[in-house]
Amino acid sequence: MFRIICFFCVVLVSYSIHSQEILRPEQPVAFVGAMLLDGYESEPIHHSVVIFDKGHIVAVGEKHNTPIPEGAKIIDISGKTLMPGLIDAHVHVDLIGHGDYTRYYKFLGKTKRLHEVMPIAAKQMLRAGVTSAIDLGTPFQILDLRKKIRAGEIPGPRLTISGPWITRIRWPGIPHEYEIFIKSPEEAAIKTKELIEKGADVIKVWAGLSEDDYRAVVDVAHQHGIKVHAHLYHPTAIRAAIAADVDVFQHVGSARNPPYDDDLLAQIAHNSIPVVQTISHRIWVYPATVAFPERLHNPVHKKDMPADIYAEVIDSFDNFHRLSYFHEIGLETRNSKVAAKTVHRSWRLHGCWN
């Protein structure tokens, strides 16, 4: 099932994703009865049939005129919607919705319990219809998770990973295993090679780097056929990344920076640089969640988590009205006012943020 779901996802509530019976089907599998959205803006196919064989889609059509192979396993998903799997272009698989990073990592013992929470997050992504994701900043414990997902041992999306990010700035409250601190372009090149040798699919560069730093990372990464993703907000940093031929821009346009001028936007467009704006991560608390807080108490999520982890996550939700973590819907401040001011001042000193 996990491999099949990498092609299509079923949008539903009660459908199980843990059936081992069809994990590696030796027989064709037919999903029958759903409304099918093909991803090409065609009209939906009602009462559809989608047939898989040996991990590939071999037939798609309406139930009345699409023959099902003899001996195929038929899965009735009438009343549900079948659609191409979603691709999440920026995730952190270690996060499962906790409301305070500093407190969360302290609770986990920094990275000691990542092996527990990462499979939970992977399963939740798959339940949400995400069948491919790129993780841009998690310690290398994620290698084991990626291996198990690829082997079909646990449910989860196809993962492309960066491992720790490369930076010149320490982020308060984040364990050092998440970051590789460099002091020179030469060191950036060495660390990039080490990341690739350890199994990184892409490289993530974080705040505080110079154009020479970016260029050193890009040169090594491109020699190995690896793309570089940059965590960017400020126009100066964006221009440096453009000059260094960084491949993908993450977060650009989602923070309260001065509006980007037409020349900068033209440079991004002219260089055909993909921009992953991550708009929703600046929302933090959705108005619907404030209006209906009971949605946070999802019995499916509770079943997934060890009792103490679930209690810790829920407690962080219950406190968000009282803590400085959320001052208003949409505010960008994440932790306390003191921590926020510290980070803001650090970024200004390094030319990363106004």
Coordinates of C-alpha atoms in Angstrom, one line a residue:
M1 CA 0.0 0.0 0.0
F2 CA 2.8 2.5 0.9
R3 CA 4.3 2.2 -2.6
I4 CA 0.9 2.5 -4.2
I5 CA 0.0 5.6 -2.3
C6 CA 3.2 7.2 -3.7
F7 CA 1.2 7.6 -7.0
F8 CA -2.2 8.5 -5.6
C9 CA -3.6 9.4 -2.2
V10 CA -7.1 8.7 -0.9
V11 CA -8.7 11.7 0.8
L12 CA -10.6 10.2 3.8
V13 CA -10.8 9.8 7.5
S14 CA -11.2 6.2 8.4
Y15 CA -9.2 4.5 5.7
S16 CA -6.2 2.5 7.1
I17 CA -2.7 3.0 5.8
H18 CA -1.1 0.3 7.8
S19 CA -2.3 -2.8 6.0
Q20 CA 0.6 -5.2 5.4
E21 CA -1.5 -7.4 3.2
I22 CA -1.1 -5.2 0.2
L23 CA 2.3 -3.6 1.0
R24 CA 4.0 -5.5 -1.8
P25 CA 1.1 -7.0 -3.8
E26 CA 1.9 -10.0 -6.0
Q27 CA -1.4 -9.4 -7.7
P28 CA -2.9 -6.4 -9.4
V29 CA -4.8 -4.0 -7.1
A30 CA -7.9 -2.1 -8.2
F31 CA -9.2 0.9 -6.3
V32 CA -12.9 1.1 -7.2
G33 CA -15.7 3.6 -6.8
A34 CA -14.0 6.9 -5.8
M35 CA -14.3 10.3 -7.5
L36 CA -11.0 10.6 -9.3
L37 CA -9.1 13.9 -9.8
D38 CA -6.3 13.4 -12.2
G39 CA -4.3 16.5 -11.5
Y40 CA -4.6 17.9 -15.0
E41 CA -7.7 20.0 -14.4
S42 CA -9.8 17.5 -16.3
E43 CA -13.4 16.8 -15.2
P44 CA -13.6 14.4 -12.3
I45 CA -14.2 10.8 -13.0
H46 CA -17.0 9.5 -10.8
H47 CA -17.2 5.8 -9.9
S48 CA -13.7 5.4 -11.1
V49 CA -11.3 2.5 -11.4
V50 CA -7.6 2.8 -10.9
I51 CA -5.5 -0.4 -11.4
F52 CA -2.0 -0.9 -10.1
D53 CA 0.3 -3.7 -11.1
K54 CA 3.8 -4.2 -9.8
G55 CA 3.8 -0.7 -8.4
H56 CA 2.7 1.1 -11.5
I57 CA -0.6 2.5 -12.7
V58 CA -1.7 0.4 -15.6
A59 CA -5.3 1.5 -16.2
V60 CA -7.6 4.4 -15.2
G61 CA -11.2 4.9 -16.2
E62 CA -14.9 4.6 -15.3
K63 CA -16.2 1.6 -13.5
H64 CA -18.6 0.7 -16.3
N65 CA -16.0 0.4 -19.0
T66 CA -12.7 -0.4 -17.3
P67 CA -12.1 -4.1 -17.1
I68 CA -10.5 -5.3 -13.9
P69 CA -7.9 -8.1 -14.3
E70 CA -8.9 -11.5 -13.1
G71 CA -7.5 -12.2 -9.7
A72 CA -7.0 -8.6 -8.9
K73 CA -7.5 -7.4 -5.3
I74 CA -10.4 -5.0 -5.3
I75 CA -10.5 -2.2 -2.7
D76 CA -13.9 -0.4 -2.6
I77 CA -13.3 3.3 -1.8
S78 CA -16.8 4.5 -2.9
G79 CA -17.7 7.9 -1.4
K80 CA -14.0 8.9 -1.2
T81 CA -11.8 11.1 -3.4
L82 CA -8.7 9.7 -5.2
M83 CA -6.1 12.2 -6.4
P84 CA -2.4 12.5 -7.1
G85 CA -0.3 12.5 -4.0
L86 CA 0.7 16.0 -2.7
I87 CA 4.3 17.2 -2.6
D88 CA 5.4 19.2 0.4
A89 CA 8.4 21.3 -0.6
H90 CA 9.5 22.2 2.9
V91 CA 9.1 20.0 6.0
H92 CA 10.9 19.2 9.2
V93 CA 10.0 15.6 10.0
D94 CA 11.0 15.9 13.6
L95 CA 8.2 18.4 14.3
I96 CA 4.7 17.1 15.2
G97 CA 3.0 20.3 16.0
H98 CA 4.5 21.4 19.3
G99 CA 4.0 25.0 20.2
D100 CA 7.4 26.0 21.5
Y101 CA 10.7 24.8 19.9
T102 CA 12.9 25.4 23.0
R103 CA 10.5 23.5 25.3
Y104 CA 10.0 20.8 22.7
Y105 CA 13.7 20.0 22.2
K106 CA 14.2 20.1 26.0
F107 CA 11.4 17.6 26.4
L108 CA 12.9 15.3 23.8
G109 CA 16.3 15.4 25.4
K110 CA 17.6 17.4 22.5
T111 CA 17.7 14.6 19.9
K112 CA 17.3 11.5 22.1
R113 CA 13.7 10.8 21.1
L114 CA 13.7 11.8 17.5
H115 CA 13.6 8.1 16.6
E116 CA 10.1 8.1 18.2
V117 CA 8.6 11.3 16.8
M118 CA 9.9 11.1 13.2
P119 CA 7.9 8.0 12.2
I120 CA 4.8 9.6 13.8
A121 CA 5.3 12.7 11.6
A122 CA 5.9 10.6 8.5
K123 CA 2.7 8.7 9.0
Q124 CA 0.7 11.9 9.7
M125 CA 2.0 13.4 6.4
L126 CA 0.9 10.3 4.5
R127 CA -2.5 10.5 6.1
A128 CA -2.8 14.1 4.9
G129 CA -2.1 13.0 1.4
V130 CA 1.5 14.0 1.2
T131 CA 3.4 11.3 -0.7
S132 CA 6.6 13.2 -1.4
A133 CA 8.4 15.7 0.8
I134 CA 11.7 17.4 1.2
D135 CA 13.1 17.7 4.7
L136 CA 15.2 20.8 5.1
G137 CA 16.9 20.5 8.5
T138 CA 16.9 17.5 10.7
P139 CA 19.8 15.6 12.3
F140 CA 21.1 12.5 10.4
Q141 CA 18.8 10.2 12.4
I142 CA 16.5 10.9 9.5
L143 CA 18.7 8.6 7.3
D144 CA 17.2 5.5 9.1
L145 CA 13.7 6.8 8.7
R146 CA 14.3 7.4 4.9
K147 CA 15.7 3.9 4.6
K148 CA 12.7 2.2 6.4
I149 CA 10.2 4.2 4.3
R150 CA 12.0 3.2 1.1
A151 CA 12.1 -0.4 2.2
G152 CA 8.3 -0.3 2.9
E153 CA 8.9 -1.1 6.6
I154 CA 7.0 1.9 7.8
P155 CA 4.4 4.3 6.2
G156 CA 5.6 7.7 5.0
P157 CA 6.2 9.9 2.0
R158 CA 9.2 9.6 -0.3
L159 CA 11.8 11.8 1.5
T160 CA 14.4 14.0 0.0
I161 CA 16.7 15.2 2.8
S162 CA 19.3 17.8 3.5
G163 CA 20.4 16.8 7.0
P164 CA 21.7 19.7 9.1
W165 CA 21.9 23.1 7.6
I166 CA 25.0 25.2 7.0
T167 CA 25.1 28.5 8.9
R168 CA 27.2 31.2 10.6
I169 CA 24.5 31.9 13.2
R170 CA 23.4 29.8 16.1
W171 CA 19.6 29.6 16.6
P172 CA 18.6 29.8 20.3
G173 CA 17.1 26.7 21.6
I174 CA 17.8 24.5 18.6
P175 CA 20.2 21.5 19.3
H176 CA 23.5 21.8 17.6
E177 CA 22.9 18.5 15.8
Y178 CA 20.6 20.5 13.5
E179 CA 23.3 22.9 12.3
I180 CA 26.8 23.0 10.9
F181 CA 28.5 26.1 12.0
I182 CA 31.1 27.5 9.6
K183 CA 33.6 30.4 9.7
S184 CA 34.9 30.6 6.1
P185 CA 34.0 29.6 2.6
E186 CA 36.7 27.0 2.7
E187 CA 35.1 25.4 5.7
A188 CA 31.7 25.6 4.0
A189 CA 33.1 23.6 1.0
I190 CA 34.5 20.9 3.3
K191 CA 31.2 20.6 5.3
T192 CA 29.2 20.4 2.1
K193 CA 31.3 17.4 0.9
E194 CA 30.8 15.7 4.2
L195 CA 27.1 16.2 4.1
I196 CA 26.9 14.6 0.6
E197 CA 29.1 11.7 1.7
K198 CA 26.8 11.0 4.7
G199 CA 23.7 10.8 2.4
A200 CA 22.2 14.2 1.9
D201 CA 20.1 14.5 -1.2
V202 CA 20.2 18.3 -1.2
I203 CA 22.1 21.0 0.8
K204 CA 20.4 23.6 2.9
V205 CA 22.2 26.9 3.6
W206 CA 20.8 29.0 6.4
A207 CA 21.2 32.6 7.6
G208 CA 24.3 34.7 7.9
L209 CA 26.3 33.4 4.9
S210 CA 28.2 35.6 2.5
E211 CA 28.2 35.4 -1.3
D212 CA 31.5 33.6 -1.1
D213 CA 30.0 31.1 1.4
Y214 CA 27.1 30.4 -0.9
R215 CA 29.5 30.0 -3.9
A216 CA 31.7 27.5 -2.1
V217 CA 28.7 25.4 -1.1
V218 CA 27.2 25.5 -4.6
D219 CA 30.5 24.6 -6.4
V220 CA 30.9 21.4 -4.3
A221 CA 27.3 20.5 -4.5
H222 CA 27.0 20.9 -8.2
Q223 CA 30.1 18.8 -8.7
H224 CA 28.1 16.0 -7.2
G225 CA 24.9 16.7 -9.0
I226 CA 23.3 18.1 -5.8
K227 CA 21.0 21.1 -5.6
V228 CA 21.3 23.8 -2.9
H229 CA 18.3 25.3 -1.1
A230 CA 18.8 28.7 0.7
H231 CA 16.8 29.9 3.7
L232 CA 16.3 33.6 2.6
Y233 CA 14.4 36.7 3.5
H234 CA 16.4 39.9 3.1
P235 CA 17.0 41.3 -0.4
T236 CA 20.8 41.5 0.2
A237 CA 21.0 37.8 1.0
I238 CA 18.8 37.0 -2.0
R239 CA 21.0 38.9 -4.4
A240 CA 24.1 37.1 -2.9
A241 CA 22.4 33.7 -3.5
I242 CA 21.5 34.7 -7.0
A243 CA 25.1 35.6 -7.8
A244 CA 26.3 32.3 -6.4
D245 CA 23.8 30.2 -8.5
V246 CA 21.9 28.8 -5.5
D247 CA 19.2 26.5 -7.0
V248 CA 16.1 27.0 -4.8
F249 CA 14.9 29.8 -2.6
Q250 CA 13.0 28.9 0.6
H251 CA 10.8 31.4 2.6
V252 CA 11.4 34.3 0.2
G253 CA 8.5 36.7 0.4
S254 CA 7.0 35.3 3.6
A255 CA 8.4 37.7 6.2
R256 CA 8.0 41.3 7.0
N257 CA 10.9 42.6 4.9
P258 CA 10.8 45.7 2.7
P259 CA 8.9 44.9 -0.5
Y260 CA 11.2 43.4 -3.1
D261 CA 11.8 45.8 -6.0
D262 CA 11.1 44.9 -9.6
D263 CA 14.7 44.5 -10.4
L264 CA 15.2 41.8 -7.8
L265 CA 12.0 40.0 -8.8
A266 CA 13.2 40.1 -12.5
Q267 CA 16.5 38.6 -11.5
I268 CA 14.8 35.7 -9.8
A269 CA 12.5 35.1 -12.7
H270 CA 15.3 35.6 -15.3
N271 CA 17.3 32.9 -13.6
S272 CA 14.3 30.6 -13.3
I273 CA 14.9 30.0 -9.6
P274 CA 12.1 28.1 -7.9
V275 CA 10.7 29.9 -4.8
V276 CA 9.1 28.0 -2.0
Q277 CA 7.4 30.8 -0.2
T278 CA 6.1 28.8 2.9
I279 CA 3.3 31.3 3.4
S280 CA 1.4 29.2 5.9
H281 CA 4.3 29.0 8.4
R282 CA 3.8 32.7 9.1
I283 CA 0.2 32.0 10.2
W284 CA 1.1 29.8 13.2
V285 CA -2.5 29.5 14.5
Y286 CA -5.3 29.2 12.0
P287 CA -8.5 31.2 12.9
A288 CA -10.4 27.9 12.5
T289 CA -8.3 26.4 15.2
V290 CA -9.1 29.3 17.6
A291 CA -12.8 29.0 16.8
F292 CA -12.8 25.2 17.1
P293 CA -10.0 24.2 19.5
E294 CA -11.5 20.7 19.8
R295 CA -9.9 19.9 16.4
L296 CA -6.6 19.7 18.2
H297 CA -7.7 16.7 20.1
N298 CA -7.7 14.2 17.2
P299 CA -8.1 10.6 18.4
V300 CA -6.1 9.4 15.4
H301 CA -3.1 11.5 16.4
K302 CA -3.5 10.4 20.0
K303 CA -3.4 6.8 19.0
D304 CA -0.1 7.4 17.0
M305 CA 1.8 9.0 19.9
P306 CA 3.2 7.7 23.2
A307 CA 1.1 9.0 26.0
D308 CA 3.7 11.5 27.3
I309 CA 4.5 12.9 23.9
Y310 CA 0.8 13.4 23.2
A311 CA 0.3 15.1 26.5
E312 CA 3.2 17.4 26.0
V313 CA 2.1 18.4 22.5
I314 CA -1.5 19.0 23.6
D315 CA -0.3 21.1 26.6
S316 CA 1.6 23.3 24.3
F317 CA -1.6 23.9 22.3
D318 CA -3.7 24.5 25.4
N319 CA -1.2 27.2 26.7
F320 CA -0.9 29.2 23.5
H321 CA -3.5 31.8 24.6
R322 CA -1.6 32.4 27.9
L323 CA 2.0 32.4 26.7
S324 CA 3.8 35.0 24.6
Y325 CA 4.2 32.3 21.9
F326 CA 1.1 33.6 20.2
H327 CA 0.3 37.3 20.7
E328 CA -2.1 37.5 17.8
I329 CA -3.2 35.4 14.8
G330 CA -0.5 35.7 12.1
L331 CA 2.2 37.3 14.3
E332 CA 5.7 36.2 13.4
T333 CA 7.1 36.0 16.9
R334 CA 7.7 32.3 17.8
N335 CA 9.0 32.1 21.3
S336 CA 9.3 34.7 24.1
K337 CA 9.8 38.4 23.5
V338 CA 13.3 38.1 24.8
A339 CA 14.2 35.3 22.5
A340 CA 12.6 37.0 19.6
K341 CA 14.6 40.2 20.2
T342 CA 17.8 38.2 20.6
V343 CA 17.3 36.5 17.2
H344 CA 16.2 39.8 15.5
R345 CA 19.3 41.6 16.8
S346 CA 21.6 38.8 15.7
W347 CA 20.1 38.7 12.2
R348 CA 20.5 42.5 11.9
L349 CA 24.1 42.3 12.9
H350 CA 24.7 39.7 10.2
G351 CA 22.8 41.6 7.5
C352 CA 20.1 39.0 7.3
W353 CA 17.1 41.0 8.4
N354 CA 16.0 44.6 8.9

